[in-house]
Each structure stands twice: as C-alpha cells, then as structure tokens.
C-alpha cells in the first residue's frame, strides 16, 4: 500500500476516488466514491491548451493502479468492485494542501487496459473529463441558434457546401 502521509508539509496530499456502480445517465442517483489512493502507483493529467491560440482539448488523466490481485480487472468476478469495473466509471482526484481541498481532476474512465510490469499486475486507466463527451455532439452555429430562438413557422437552412453547384 502507498502511504498517503507526506513527509513534507508543503506538499499536497493526493486522494484518488472512483464511483463504482454509478449510472451517469441517472440524474437522481448520487455518486458514492470509493478511495483507491493506496493502489495508485503514479498518475499524470493535462487539460486546456498549450498556448492562447491553441484549440482547447478535453482533460485527460492516466493513472497506473496496482492490480496484482485483479481487483481492477473488468472480467474478474471475484473483485470487490465486480461487476462495476466498467467504462464511464466516475473518477476524481483531490488535493489537500494547507488544510484547503482542491479539485485536481474529475472525469470518467474510458479504458481499463491490463498489463504486467516488473512482475506486477497494473491497470493503466485512461480517464477523460466531461468535455470529451461533447466531441461527438453536433452543435448549431450562432446564426441558426438565433433564428430558432425566435420560434419561426418554418426554417430551411442552406447547408450546401461553399463550392456546391446545386442546391440540395
């Protein structure tokens, strides 16, 4: 087990938690988080953009969890978290620093890859934040949204390409 106590009082204490069994499609259900900090060997996270003119990207977190006993394996029915080791499991990282709690990352498990590293079972989680769920969403343009906000009787958007020679 990884010690969550920190010898340096100026470093934050990190907490990793997962919401096993939560249904993200049920707004009425509350997420009950389980502390998995003792199983996290390492993690890294990034979000936002590299510079001001860059594209804003979805936040990503990669965490290597000790899976020597198979508790984070989706096919292990003997896992204490079975059958709730599945994709779209809520995951959050919080830091406590000088008595103040900070949210470092909140997202959903995208993949549970299983791997053996140095004779130990490891699950290298791929976690994405809520912005990633919008990647497949088609959003209306500003003009179409403004027209539809006026509740017109009819609306036929001209969705032809700039170089089209005929109206669709």
Short mmCIF file of C-alpha atoms in Angstrom, two decimals:
data_model
loop_
_atom_site.label_atom_id
_atom_site.label_comp_id
_atom_site.label_asym_id
_atom_site.label_seq_id
_atom_site.Cartn_x
_atom_site.Cartn_y
_atom_site.Cartn_z
CA UNK A 1 0.00 0.00 0.00
CA UNK A 2 1.13 3.52 -0.76
CA UNK A 3 1.43 5.77 2.27
CA UNK A 4 -0.78 8.84 1.89
CA UNK A 5 1.09 10.70 4.61
CA UNK A 6 3.58 13.20 3.32
CA UNK A 7 6.91 13.97 5.00
CA UNK A 8 6.95 17.47 3.55
CA UNK A 9 4.13 19.62 4.99
CA UNK A 10 4.35 21.94 1.97
CA UNK A 11 3.37 19.18 -0.48
CA UNK A 12 -0.30 18.37 -1.07
CA UNK A 13 -1.89 15.10 -0.02
CA UNK A 14 -3.50 13.47 -3.08
CA UNK A 15 -6.71 11.41 -2.91
CA UNK A 16 -7.95 9.23 -5.79
CA UNK A 17 -11.57 8.09 -5.71
CA UNK A 18 -13.82 6.08 -8.02
CA UNK A 19 -17.61 5.92 -8.17
CA UNK A 20 -18.15 2.20 -8.81
CA UNK A 21 -21.70 1.31 -9.82
CA UNK A 22 -22.76 4.88 -10.61
CA UNK A 23 -25.03 5.46 -13.56
CA UNK A 24 -24.12 8.72 -15.34
CA UNK A 25 -27.46 8.62 -17.21
CA UNK A 26 -29.49 8.71 -13.98
CA UNK A 27 -29.50 12.28 -12.70
CA UNK A 28 -31.29 11.27 -9.49
CA UNK A 29 -28.61 8.82 -8.36
CA UNK A 30 -25.83 10.12 -6.14
CA UNK A 31 -22.24 9.06 -6.79
CA UNK A 32 -20.71 7.15 -3.90
CA UNK A 33 -16.92 7.40 -4.17
CA UNK A 34 -14.52 4.68 -3.03
CA UNK A 35 -10.98 5.68 -2.05
CA UNK A 36 -8.41 3.88 -4.25
CA UNK A 37 -5.41 6.06 -3.32
CA UNK A 38 -3.47 3.12 -1.86
CA UNK A 39 -3.47 1.40 -5.28
CA UNK A 40 -2.26 4.36 -7.36
CA UNK A 41 1.41 3.98 -8.29
CA UNK A 42 1.63 7.08 -10.48
CA UNK A 43 -0.60 9.43 -12.43
CA UNK A 44 -0.42 12.35 -14.81
CA UNK A 45 -3.04 14.77 -16.03
CA UNK A 46 -3.36 17.53 -18.59
CA UNK A 47 -6.15 19.77 -19.81
CA UNK A 48 -6.82 23.06 -21.54
CA UNK A 49 -4.48 24.26 -24.25
CA UNK A 50 -0.78 24.77 -24.67
CA UNK A 51 -0.97 28.42 -25.74
CA UNK A 52 -3.65 31.07 -26.20
CA UNK A 53 -4.29 30.41 -29.91
CA UNK A 54 -4.40 26.63 -29.50
CA UNK A 55 -7.51 24.52 -29.50
CA UNK A 56 -8.99 23.72 -26.09
CA UNK A 57 -8.73 19.98 -25.57
CA UNK A 58 -10.57 17.66 -23.24
CA UNK A 59 -8.83 16.90 -19.98
CA UNK A 60 -7.07 13.56 -19.74
CA UNK A 61 -5.69 11.58 -16.84
CA UNK A 62 -3.60 8.45 -16.92
CA UNK A 63 -3.26 6.51 -13.68
CA UNK A 64 -1.30 3.31 -13.12
CA UNK A 65 -3.11 1.26 -10.47
CA UNK A 66 -1.63 -1.76 -8.71
CA UNK A 67 -3.75 -4.64 -9.97
CA UNK A 68 -1.76 -7.59 -8.61
CA UNK A 69 -4.90 -9.13 -7.11
CA UNK A 70 -7.06 -8.36 -10.18
CA UNK A 71 -9.45 -6.02 -8.39
CA UNK A 72 -9.42 -3.56 -11.32
CA UNK A 73 -9.95 -6.20 -14.00
CA UNK A 74 -13.40 -5.96 -15.65
CA UNK A 75 -13.56 -9.75 -16.16
CA UNK A 76 -12.64 -10.71 -12.58
CA UNK A 77 -15.88 -11.71 -10.87
CA UNK A 78 -14.02 -12.15 -7.54
CA UNK A 79 -13.10 -8.44 -7.47
CA UNK A 80 -14.57 -6.47 -4.55
CA UNK A 81 -15.80 -3.96 -7.15
CA UNK A 82 -17.34 -6.55 -9.54
CA UNK A 83 -19.49 -6.18 -11.64
CA UNK A 84 -18.95 -2.40 -11.52
CA UNK A 85 -15.49 -2.28 -13.10
CA UNK A 86 -16.65 -0.80 -16.38
CA UNK A 87 -16.20 2.20 -18.61
CA UNK A 88 -17.78 5.54 -17.71
CA UNK A 89 -17.00 4.97 -14.02
CA UNK A 90 -16.59 8.38 -12.33
CA UNK A 91 -13.03 9.16 -11.21
CA UNK A 92 -11.80 12.15 -9.27
CA UNK A 93 -8.53 13.39 -7.82
CA UNK A 94 -8.47 15.83 -4.93
CA UNK A 95 -5.53 17.51 -3.23
CA UNK A 96 -5.44 18.76 0.34
CA UNK A 97 -2.89 21.48 0.82
CA UNK A 98 -2.50 23.62 3.95
CA UNK A 99 -5.92 22.49 5.14
CA UNK A 100 -7.63 23.56 1.90
CA UNK A 101 -9.13 20.99 -0.51
CA UNK A 102 -8.68 21.42 -4.27
CA UNK A 103 -10.24 19.50 -7.13
CA UNK A 104 -7.45 18.41 -9.44
CA UNK A 105 -9.44 16.31 -11.91
CA UNK A 106 -12.93 14.90 -12.34
CA UNK A 107 -13.82 12.62 -15.21
CA UNK A 108 -14.87 9.18 -16.42
CA UNK A 109 -12.84 6.01 -17.03
CA UNK A 110 -12.54 5.48 -20.77
CA UNK A 111 -10.41 2.29 -20.77
CA UNK A 112 -9.19 -0.35 -18.27
CA UNK A 113 -6.14 -1.87 -20.02
CA UNK A 114 -4.44 -4.68 -18.11
CA UNK A 115 -0.67 -5.09 -18.20
CA UNK A 116 2.15 -6.87 -16.35
CA UNK A 117 5.03 -4.55 -15.43
CA UNK A 118 8.03 -5.78 -13.44
CA UNK A 119 6.17 -8.89 -12.26
CA UNK A 120 3.21 -6.86 -11.01
CA UNK A 121 -0.25 -6.54 -12.44
CA UNK A 122 -1.06 -2.99 -13.45
CA UNK A 123 -4.17 -1.34 -14.79
CA UNK A 124 -3.30 1.86 -16.64
CA UNK A 125 -6.55 3.77 -16.60
CA UNK A 126 -7.39 6.25 -19.31
CA UNK A 127 -9.75 8.88 -17.88
CA UNK A 128 -11.36 11.80 -19.74
CA UNK A 129 -13.33 14.75 -18.43
CA UNK A 130 -16.83 15.86 -19.40
CA UNK A 131 -15.61 17.90 -22.36
CA UNK A 132 -14.69 14.66 -24.13
CA UNK A 133 -18.34 13.60 -24.15
CA UNK A 134 -19.12 16.64 -26.31
CA UNK A 135 -16.70 15.53 -29.04
CA UNK A 136 -19.44 13.63 -30.87
CA UNK A 137 -22.08 16.31 -30.39
CA UNK A 138 -23.06 18.40 -33.38
CA UNK A 139 -23.66 21.96 -32.27
CA UNK A 140 -25.65 24.57 -34.17
CA UNK A 141 -23.99 27.67 -35.48
CA UNK A 142 -24.71 31.04 -33.90
CA UNK A 143 -26.98 32.17 -36.75
CA UNK A 144 -29.11 29.01 -36.73
CA UNK A 145 -29.46 29.15 -32.94
CA UNK A 146 -30.53 32.80 -33.11
CA UNK A 147 -33.14 32.10 -35.80
CA UNK A 148 -34.55 29.08 -33.96
CA UNK A 149 -34.73 31.10 -30.72
CA UNK A 150 -37.29 33.35 -32.49
CA UNK A 151 -39.57 30.28 -32.96
CA UNK A 152 -40.16 30.65 -36.74
CA UNK A 153 -43.04 28.93 -38.60
CA UNK A 154 -40.57 27.32 -40.95
CA UNK A 155 -36.82 27.16 -41.29
CA UNK A 156 -34.83 25.69 -44.18
CA UNK A 157 -31.13 26.11 -43.54
CA UNK A 158 -28.98 26.15 -46.63
CA UNK A 159 -26.48 23.51 -45.66
CA UNK A 160 -24.85 23.29 -49.05
CA UNK A 161 -21.11 23.48 -49.15
CA UNK A 162 -19.35 26.67 -50.25
CA UNK A 163 -18.32 25.12 -53.54
CA UNK A 164 -21.56 23.29 -54.38
CA UNK A 165 -23.03 23.93 -57.80
CA UNK A 166 -26.61 22.87 -56.99
CA UNK A 167 -28.97 23.36 -54.07
CA UNK A 168 -29.55 20.20 -52.07
#
